[in-house]
PDB file of C-alpha atoms in Angstrom:
ATOM      1  CA  MET A   1      62.043  38.415 106.048  1.00 48.00           C
ATOM      2  CA  GLU A   2      64.450  41.115 107.149  1.00 51.00           C
ATOM      3  CA  SER A   3      64.403  44.748 105.966  1.00 50.00           C
ATOM      4  CA  ASN A   4      67.580  46.869 106.199  1.00 53.00           C
ATOM      5  CA  GLY A   5      67.797  50.250 104.427  1.00 51.00           C
ATOM      6  CA  GLY A   6      65.170  49.391 101.831  1.00 52.00           C
ATOM      7  CA  VAL A   7      66.993  46.200 100.845  1.00 49.00           C
ATOM      8  CA  SER A   8      64.928  43.076 101.397  1.00 51.00           C
ATOM      9  CA  SER A   9      66.462  39.701 101.799  1.00 52.00           C
ATOM     10  CA  MET A  10      64.775  36.369 102.357  1.00 53.00           C
ATOM     11  CA  VAL A  11      66.337  33.582 104.290  1.00 53.00           C
ATOM     12  CA  LEU A  12      65.563  30.222 102.704  1.00 53.00           C
ATOM     13  CA  GLU A  13      66.069  26.944 104.398  1.00 58.00           C
ATOM     14  CA  THR A  14      67.981  24.510 102.252  1.00 59.00           C
ATOM     15  CA  VAL A  15      66.703  20.957 102.161  1.00 55.00           C
ATOM     16  CA  PRO A  16      69.113  18.179 101.303  1.00 58.00           C
ATOM     17  CA  ALA A  17      68.521  16.711  97.814  1.00 55.00           C
ATOM     18  CA  ALA A  18      68.092  13.225  99.287  1.00 52.00           C
ATOM     19  CA  GLU A  19      65.082  14.400 101.324  1.00 56.00           C
ATOM     20  CA  GLN A  20      63.443  16.339  98.458  1.00 60.00           C
ATOM     21  CA  LYS A  21      62.659  13.255  96.348  1.00 69.00           C
ATOM     22  CA  ARG A  22      61.934  10.065  98.128  1.00 73.00           C
ATOM     23  CA  LYS A  23      61.314   7.071  95.933  1.00 78.00           C
ATOM     24  CA  PHE A  24      59.006   4.368  97.174  1.00 74.00           C
ATOM     25  CA  GLU A  25      58.723   0.917  95.688  1.00 75.00           C
ATOM     26  CA  PRO A  26      55.216   0.116  94.356  1.00 73.00           C
ATOM     27  CA  LEU A  27      53.127  -2.062  96.613  1.00 71.00           C
ATOM     28  CA  THR A  28      52.500  -5.621  95.514  1.00 70.00           C
ATOM     29  CA  ALA A  29      48.986  -6.997  95.243  1.00 68.00           C
ATOM     30  CA  HIS A  30      49.619  -9.036  98.417  1.00 67.00           C
ATOM     31  CA  GLU A  31      50.637  -5.880 100.354  1.00 70.00           C
ATOM     32  CA  MET A  32      47.689  -3.834  99.010  1.00 73.00           C
ATOM     33  CA  SER A  33      45.271  -6.393 100.405  1.00 69.00           C
ATOM     34  CA  GLY A  34      46.921  -6.155 103.810  1.00 71.00           C
ATOM     35  CA  GLY A  35      48.494  -9.579 103.432  1.00 69.00           C
ATOM     36  CA  ASN A  36      45.069 -11.227 103.211  1.00 78.00           C
ATOM     37  CA  VAL A  37      44.426 -13.958 100.653  1.00 83.00           C
ATOM     38  CA  GLN A  38      41.498 -13.258  98.298  1.00 88.00           C
ATOM     39  CA  TYR A  39      39.306 -15.992  96.836  1.00 89.00           C
ATOM     40  CA  ARG A  40      36.922 -16.515  93.909  1.00 92.00           C
ATOM     41  CA  LYS A  41      34.709 -19.548  93.219  1.00 94.00           C
ATOM     42  CA  VAL A  42      33.171 -20.465  89.856  1.00 94.00           C
ATOM     43  CA  LEU A  43      30.498 -23.172  89.716  1.00 95.00           C
ATOM     44  CA  VAL A  44      30.814 -25.832  87.005  1.00 94.00           C
ATOM     45  CA  PRO A  45      27.515 -26.650  85.217  1.00 93.00           C
ATOM     46  CA  PRO A  46      26.904 -30.386  84.631  1.00 92.00           C
ATOM     47  CA  HIS A  47      27.239 -30.081  80.828  1.00 91.00           C
ATOM     48  CA  ARG A  48      30.663 -28.339  81.101  1.00 92.00           C
ATOM     49  CA  TYR A  49      32.243 -30.878  83.465  1.00 93.00           C
ATOM     50  CA  THR A  50      33.624 -33.126  80.704  1.00 93.00           C
ATOM     51  CA  PRO A  51      34.904 -30.246  78.516  1.00 94.00           C
ATOM     52  CA  LEU A  52      36.611 -28.807  81.619  1.00 94.00           C
ATOM     53  CA  LYS A  53      38.461 -32.074  82.233  1.00 93.00           C
ATOM     54  CA  LYS A  54      39.682 -32.135  78.612  1.00 94.00           C
ATOM     55  CA  ALA A  55      40.769 -28.462  78.562  1.00 93.00           C
ATOM     56  CA  TRP A  56      42.065 -28.297  82.147  1.00 94.00           C
ATOM     57  CA  MET A  57      45.728 -27.707  81.239  1.00 94.00           C
ATOM     58  CA  GLU A  58      44.756 -24.974  78.743  1.00 94.00           C
ATOM     59  CA  ILE A  59      43.013 -23.186  81.620  1.00 94.00           C
ATOM     60  CA  TYR A  60      45.468 -24.051  84.397  1.00 94.00           C
ATOM     61  CA  THR A  61      48.725 -23.034  82.652  1.00 94.00           C
ATOM     62  CA  PRO A  62      48.026 -19.333  81.884  1.00 94.00           C
ATOM     63  CA  ILE A  63      46.310 -18.766  85.248  1.00 93.00           C
ATOM     64  CA  TYR A  64      49.060 -20.340  87.377  1.00 93.00           C
ATOM     65  CA  ASP A  65      52.188 -19.483  85.353  1.00 92.00           C
ATOM     66  CA  GLN A  66      51.338 -16.091  83.822  1.00 91.00           C
ATOM     67  CA  MET A  67      48.760 -14.525  86.148  1.00 91.00           C
ATOM     68  CA  LYS A  68      50.339 -16.008  89.326  1.00 91.00           C
ATOM     69  CA  ILE A  69      46.999 -17.197  90.714  1.00 92.00           C
ATOM     70  CA  ASP A  70      46.461 -20.543  92.450  1.00 94.00           C
ATOM     71  CA  ILE A  71      43.691 -22.659  90.923  1.00 94.00           C
ATOM     72  CA  ARG A  72      42.164 -25.986  91.849  1.00 94.00           C
ATOM     73  CA  MET A  73      39.102 -28.065  91.021  1.00 94.00           C
ATOM     74  CA  ASN A  74      36.900 -28.891  94.001  1.00 92.00           C
ATOM     75  CA  LEU A  75      35.457 -32.259  92.942  1.00 91.00           C
ATOM     76  CA  LYS A  76      33.074 -32.494  95.885  1.00 92.00           C
ATOM     77  CA  GLY A  77      31.589 -29.032  95.406  1.00 91.00           C
ATOM     78  CA  ARG A  78      31.953 -29.143  91.603  1.00 93.00           C
ATOM     79  CA  ARG A  79      33.482 -25.701  91.411  1.00 94.00           C
ATOM     80  CA  VAL A  80      36.766 -24.102  90.379  1.00 95.00           C
ATOM     81  CA  GLU A  81      38.461 -22.222  93.225  1.00 95.00           C
ATOM     82  CA  LEU A  82      40.964 -19.397  92.701  1.00 94.00           C
ATOM     83  CA  LYS A  83      43.102 -17.535  95.219  1.00 92.00           C
ATOM     84  CA  THR A  84      45.878 -14.936  95.204  1.00 90.00           C
ATOM     85  CA  ARG A  85      49.512 -15.714  96.045  1.00 87.00           C
ATOM     86  CA  SER A  86      52.241 -13.684  97.675  1.00 84.00           C
ATOM     87  CA  ASP A  87      53.834 -13.136  94.232  1.00 84.00           C
ATOM     88  CA  THR A  88      50.633 -12.106  92.413  1.00 85.00           C
ATOM     89  CA  PRO A  89      51.723  -8.966  90.516  1.00 84.00           C
ATOM     90  CA  GLU A  90      48.362  -7.114  90.182  1.00 84.00           C
ATOM     91  CA  VAL A  91      45.185  -6.926  92.228  1.00 81.00           C
ATOM     92  CA  GLY A  92      42.955  -7.311  89.147  1.00 87.00           C
ATOM     93  CA  ASN A  93      44.484 -10.635  88.101  1.00 89.00           C
ATOM     94  CA  LEU A  94      42.150 -12.612  90.362  1.00 91.00           C
ATOM     95  CA  GLN A  95      39.003 -11.128  88.805  1.00 92.00           C
ATOM     96  CA  LYS A  96      40.406 -11.547  85.280  1.00 93.00           C
ATOM     97  CA  CYS A  97      41.015 -15.235  85.961  1.00 94.00           C
ATOM     98  CA  ALA A  98      37.508 -15.633  87.407  1.00 94.00           C
ATOM     99  CA  ASP A  99      36.036 -13.999  84.269  1.00 94.00           C
ATOM    100  CA  PHE A 100      38.142 -16.304  82.076  1.00 95.00           C
ATOM    101  CA  VAL A 101      36.916 -19.442  83.861  1.00 95.00           C
ATOM    102  CA  GLN A 102      33.318 -18.162  83.873  1.00 95.00           C
ATOM    103  CA  ALA A 103      33.478 -17.518  80.111  1.00 95.00           C
ATOM    104  CA  PHE A 104      34.598 -21.121  79.586  1.00 95.00           C
ATOM    105  CA  MET A 105      31.669 -22.350  81.702  1.00 95.00           C
ATOM    106  CA  LEU A 106      29.277 -20.344  79.512  1.00 94.00           C
ATOM    107  CA  GLY A 107      30.452 -22.311  76.476  1.00 93.00           C
ATOM    108  CA  PHE A 108      33.333 -20.326  74.952  1.00 94.00           C
ATOM    109  CA  ASP A 109      36.447 -22.211  73.850  1.00 94.00           C
ATOM    110  CA  ALA A 110      39.500 -21.752  76.071  1.00 93.00           C
ATOM    111  CA  ILE A 111      41.477 -20.320  73.134  1.00 93.00           C
ATOM    112  CA  ASP A 112      38.849 -17.558  72.740  1.00 92.00           C
ATOM    113  CA  ALA A 113      38.160 -16.923  76.436  1.00 92.00           C
ATOM    114  CA  ILE A 114      41.874 -16.493  77.193  1.00 93.00           C
ATOM    115  CA  ALA A 115      41.666 -13.056  75.527  1.00 92.00           C
ATOM    116  CA  LEU A 116      39.978 -11.872  78.753  1.00 92.00           C
ATOM    117  CA  LEU A 117      43.330 -12.347  80.518  1.00 91.00           C
ATOM    118  CA  ARG A 118      45.327 -10.397  77.945  1.00 89.00           C
ATOM    119  CA  MET A 119      43.051  -7.470  77.073  1.00 88.00           C
ATOM    120  CA  ASP A 120      41.297  -5.118  79.485  1.00 86.00           C
ATOM    121  CA  GLU A 121      38.508  -3.887  77.204  1.00 88.00           C
ATOM    122  CA  LEU A 122      36.820  -7.251  76.618  1.00 92.00           C
ATOM    123  CA  TYR A 123      33.537  -8.239  78.244  1.00 90.00           C
ATOM    124  CA  VAL A 124      30.927 -10.996  78.176  1.00 93.00           C
ATOM    125  CA  GLU A 125      27.300  -9.986  77.733  1.00 94.00           C
ATOM    126  CA  SER A 126      24.413 -12.417  78.098  1.00 93.00           C
ATOM    127  CA  PHE A 127      20.724 -12.181  77.270  1.00 92.00           C
ATOM    128  CA  GLU A 128      17.831 -14.496  76.442  1.00 92.00           C
ATOM    129  CA  VAL A 129      15.725 -14.755  73.295  1.00 89.00           C
ATOM    130  CA  GLU A 130      12.603 -13.909  75.312  1.00 88.00           C
ATOM    131  CA  ASP A 131      14.214 -10.656  76.486  1.00 89.00           C
ATOM    132  CA  VAL A 132      13.815  -9.454  72.892  1.00 87.00           C
ATOM    133  CA  LYS A 133      10.458 -11.011  72.006  1.00 86.00           C
ATOM    134  CA  ARG A 134       8.172 -13.460  73.785  1.00 89.00           C
ATOM    135  CA  LEU A 135       8.052 -16.599  71.654  1.00 83.00           C
ATOM    136  CA  ARG A 136       6.577 -20.031  72.302  1.00 84.00           C
ATOM    137  CA  GLY A 137       6.829 -23.477  70.748  1.00 83.00           C
ATOM    138  CA  GLU A 138       7.874 -23.639  67.103  1.00 87.00           C
ATOM    139  CA  HIS A 139       8.240 -19.860  66.875  1.00 87.00           C
ATOM    140  CA  LEU A 140      10.995 -20.015  69.510  1.00 86.00           C
ATOM    141  CA  SER A 141      12.720 -22.911  67.733  1.00 87.00           C
ATOM    142  CA  ARG A 142      12.660 -21.076  64.391  1.00 88.00           C
ATOM    143  CA  ALA A 143      14.084 -17.925  65.995  1.00 87.00           C
ATOM    144  CA  ILE A 144      16.988 -19.897  67.492  1.00 87.00           C
ATOM    145  CA  GLY A 145      17.499 -21.550  64.092  1.00 88.00           C
ATOM    146  CA  ARG A 146      17.678 -18.152  62.380  1.00 87.00           C
ATOM    147  CA  LEU A 147      20.431 -17.072  64.814  1.00 88.00           C
ATOM    148  CA  SER A 148      22.671 -19.985  63.827  1.00 87.00           C
ATOM    149  CA  GLY A 149      21.740 -20.325  60.172  1.00 85.00           C
ATOM    150  CA  LYS A 150      22.437 -23.382  58.054  1.00 86.00           C
ATOM    151  CA  GLY A 151      25.538 -25.062  59.463  1.00 86.00           C
ATOM    152  CA  GLY A 152      26.180 -22.060  61.725  1.00 86.00           C
ATOM    153  CA  LYS A 153      26.722 -19.785  58.692  1.00 89.00           C
ATOM    154  CA  THR A 154      24.823 -16.793  60.094  1.00 89.00           C
ATOM    155  CA  LYS A 155      26.531 -16.947  63.497  1.00 91.00           C
ATOM    156  CA  PHE A 156      30.002 -17.200  61.925  1.00 92.00           C
ATOM    157  CA  ALA A 157      29.258 -14.258  59.610  1.00 90.00           C
ATOM    158  CA  ILE A 158      28.265 -12.041  62.548  1.00 91.00           C
ATOM    159  CA  GLU A 159      31.315 -13.168  64.548  1.00 91.00           C
ATOM    160  CA  ASN A 160      33.748 -12.406  61.724  1.00 90.00           C
ATOM    161  CA  ALA A 161      32.168  -9.048  60.860  1.00 89.00           C
ATOM    162  CA  THR A 162      32.055  -7.786  64.460  1.00 89.00           C
ATOM    163  CA  LYS A 163      35.230  -9.487  65.791  1.00 91.00           C
ATOM    164  CA  THR A 164      33.275 -11.179  68.564  1.00 93.00           C
ATOM    165  CA  ARG A 165      32.555 -14.722  69.697  1.00 94.00           C
ATOM    166  CA  ILE A 166      28.965 -15.884  70.160  1.00 94.00           C
ATOM    167  CA  VAL A 167      27.584 -18.862  72.087  1.00 94.00           C
ATOM    168  CA  ILE A 168      23.959 -19.855  71.544  1.00 91.00           C
ATOM    169  CA  ALA A 169      22.931 -22.175  74.379  1.00 89.00           C
ATOM    170  CA  ASP A 170      19.242 -22.946  73.876  1.00 84.00           C
ATOM    171  CA  ARG A 171      17.441 -19.705  74.804  1.00 87.00           C
ATOM    172  CA  LYS A 172      20.526 -17.963  76.198  1.00 92.00           C
ATOM    173  CA  ILE A 173      22.974 -16.011  74.051  1.00 94.00           C
ATOM    174  CA  HIS A 174      26.462 -15.013  75.231  1.00 95.00           C
ATOM    175  CA  ILE A 175      28.685 -12.535  73.362  1.00 95.00           C
ATOM    176  CA  LEU A 176      32.405 -12.018  74.024  1.00 95.00           C
ATOM    177  CA  GLY A 177      34.074  -8.874  72.652  1.00 93.00           C
ATOM    178  CA  SER A 178      34.660  -5.168  73.105  1.00 92.00           C
ATOM    179  CA  PHE A 179      31.810  -2.841  74.139  1.00 92.00           C
ATOM    180  CA  VAL A 180      31.208  -1.394  70.641  1.00 90.00           C
ATOM    181  CA  ASN A 181      31.472  -4.744  68.853  1.00 91.00           C
ATOM    182  CA  ILE A 182      29.119  -6.423  71.324  1.00 93.00           C
ATOM    183  CA  LYS A 183      26.504  -3.736  70.624  1.00 93.00           C
ATOM    184  CA  VAL A 184      26.730  -4.276  66.848  1.00 91.00           C
ATOM    185  CA  ALA A 185      26.521  -8.073  67.212  1.00 92.00           C
ATOM    186  CA  ARG A 186      23.616  -7.822  69.667  1.00 93.00           C
ATOM    187  CA  ASP A 187      21.662  -5.535  67.311  1.00 92.00           C
ATOM    188  CA  SER A 188      22.119  -8.046  64.465  1.00 91.00           C
ATOM    189  CA  LEU A 189      20.999 -10.961  66.646  1.00 92.00           C
ATOM    190  CA  CYS A 190      17.969  -9.027  67.883  1.00 92.00           C
ATOM    191  CA  SER A 191      16.947  -8.281  64.280  1.00 91.00           C
ATOM    192  CA  LEU A 192      17.086 -11.992  63.472  1.00 90.00           C
ATOM    193  CA  ILE A 193      14.984 -12.828  66.546  1.00 89.00           C
ATOM    194  CA  LEU A 194      12.378 -10.264  65.495  1.00 89.00           C
ATOM    195  CA  GLY A 195      12.077 -11.970  62.102  1.00 86.00           C
ATOM    196  CA  SER A 196      14.352 -10.024  59.747  1.00 85.00           C
ATOM    197  CA  PRO A 197      15.753 -12.138  56.885  1.00 85.00           C
ATOM    198  CA  ALA A 198      19.452 -12.963  57.059  1.00 84.00           C
ATOM    199  CA  GLY A 199      20.235 -11.099  53.822  1.00 86.00           C
ATOM    200  CA  LYS A 200      18.889  -7.825  55.197  1.00 88.00           C
ATOM    201  CA  VAL A 201      20.850  -8.274  58.433  1.00 87.00           C
ATOM    202  CA  TYR A 202      24.051  -8.966  56.450  1.00 86.00           C
ATOM    203  CA  SER A 203      23.724  -5.783  54.396  1.00 88.00           C
ATOM    204  CA  LYS A 204      23.063  -3.657  57.484  1.00 87.00           C
ATOM    205  CA  LEU A 205      25.965  -5.324  59.273  1.00 87.00           C
ATOM    206  CA  ARG A 206      28.350  -4.534  56.399  1.00 85.00           C
ATOM    207  CA  ALA A 207      27.302  -0.871  56.452  1.00 86.00           C
ATOM    208  CA  VAL A 208      27.802  -0.568  60.213  1.00 85.00           C
ATOM    209  CA  THR A 209      31.188  -2.321  60.247  1.00 82.00           C
ATOM    210  CA  SER A 210      32.463  -0.177  57.363  1.00 84.00           C
ATOM    211  CA  ARG A 211      31.512   2.961  59.315  1.00 82.00           C
ATOM    212  CA  LEU A 212      33.292   1.620  62.406  1.00 75.00           C
ATOM    213  CA  ALA A 213      36.397   0.907  60.320  1.00 75.00           C
ATOM    214  CA  GLU A 214      36.428   4.511  59.106  1.00 74.00           C
ATOM    215  CA  ARG A 215      36.079   5.886  62.651  1.00 67.00           C
ATOM    216  CA  PHE A 216      38.833   3.765  64.146  1.00 55.00           C
TER     217      PHE A 216
END
């Protein structure tokens, strides 16, 4: 700054417009990982080996064509192996694909599990009947029967009301959906395990889902 006779003037350096804003291309997933290939492995349970063979193309096509992730079945190790490619658009695609394959191994249909690839806010939560209440023998069998209902009626009602998908595999229960919907479905299933009649669970479920509809 220079002062001359009470008049102040400031000398500003002018920067060329080209240097003021430099635009950089976004890094690809391959560049963000330093050019290293990332892997995921998902074990195939014995009872899901045959369903996997039948639904292989339903699983392979969206993973390879849309998510740009390489996938193969390791017959010797009985596991599905995934790895990133140089043209994989996003870093999170590998984990999404691993979650999709894992959901199929838990018992979900491929057409339901594929939502994990398309929506970010979906999760799979698992718990066991004995996590809610310790049951043995016929008491355990009746509790599992109450969860499904006659012809799967109770399970389908909870799925439709909460917009979730439920897999009951012996003592293990898996729920696929958003965080809020999983909580509502889990509360209904826990009530059935504890011995509540289906009619009471239905009425409570209707009240909760109507409140959720008003909020959102």
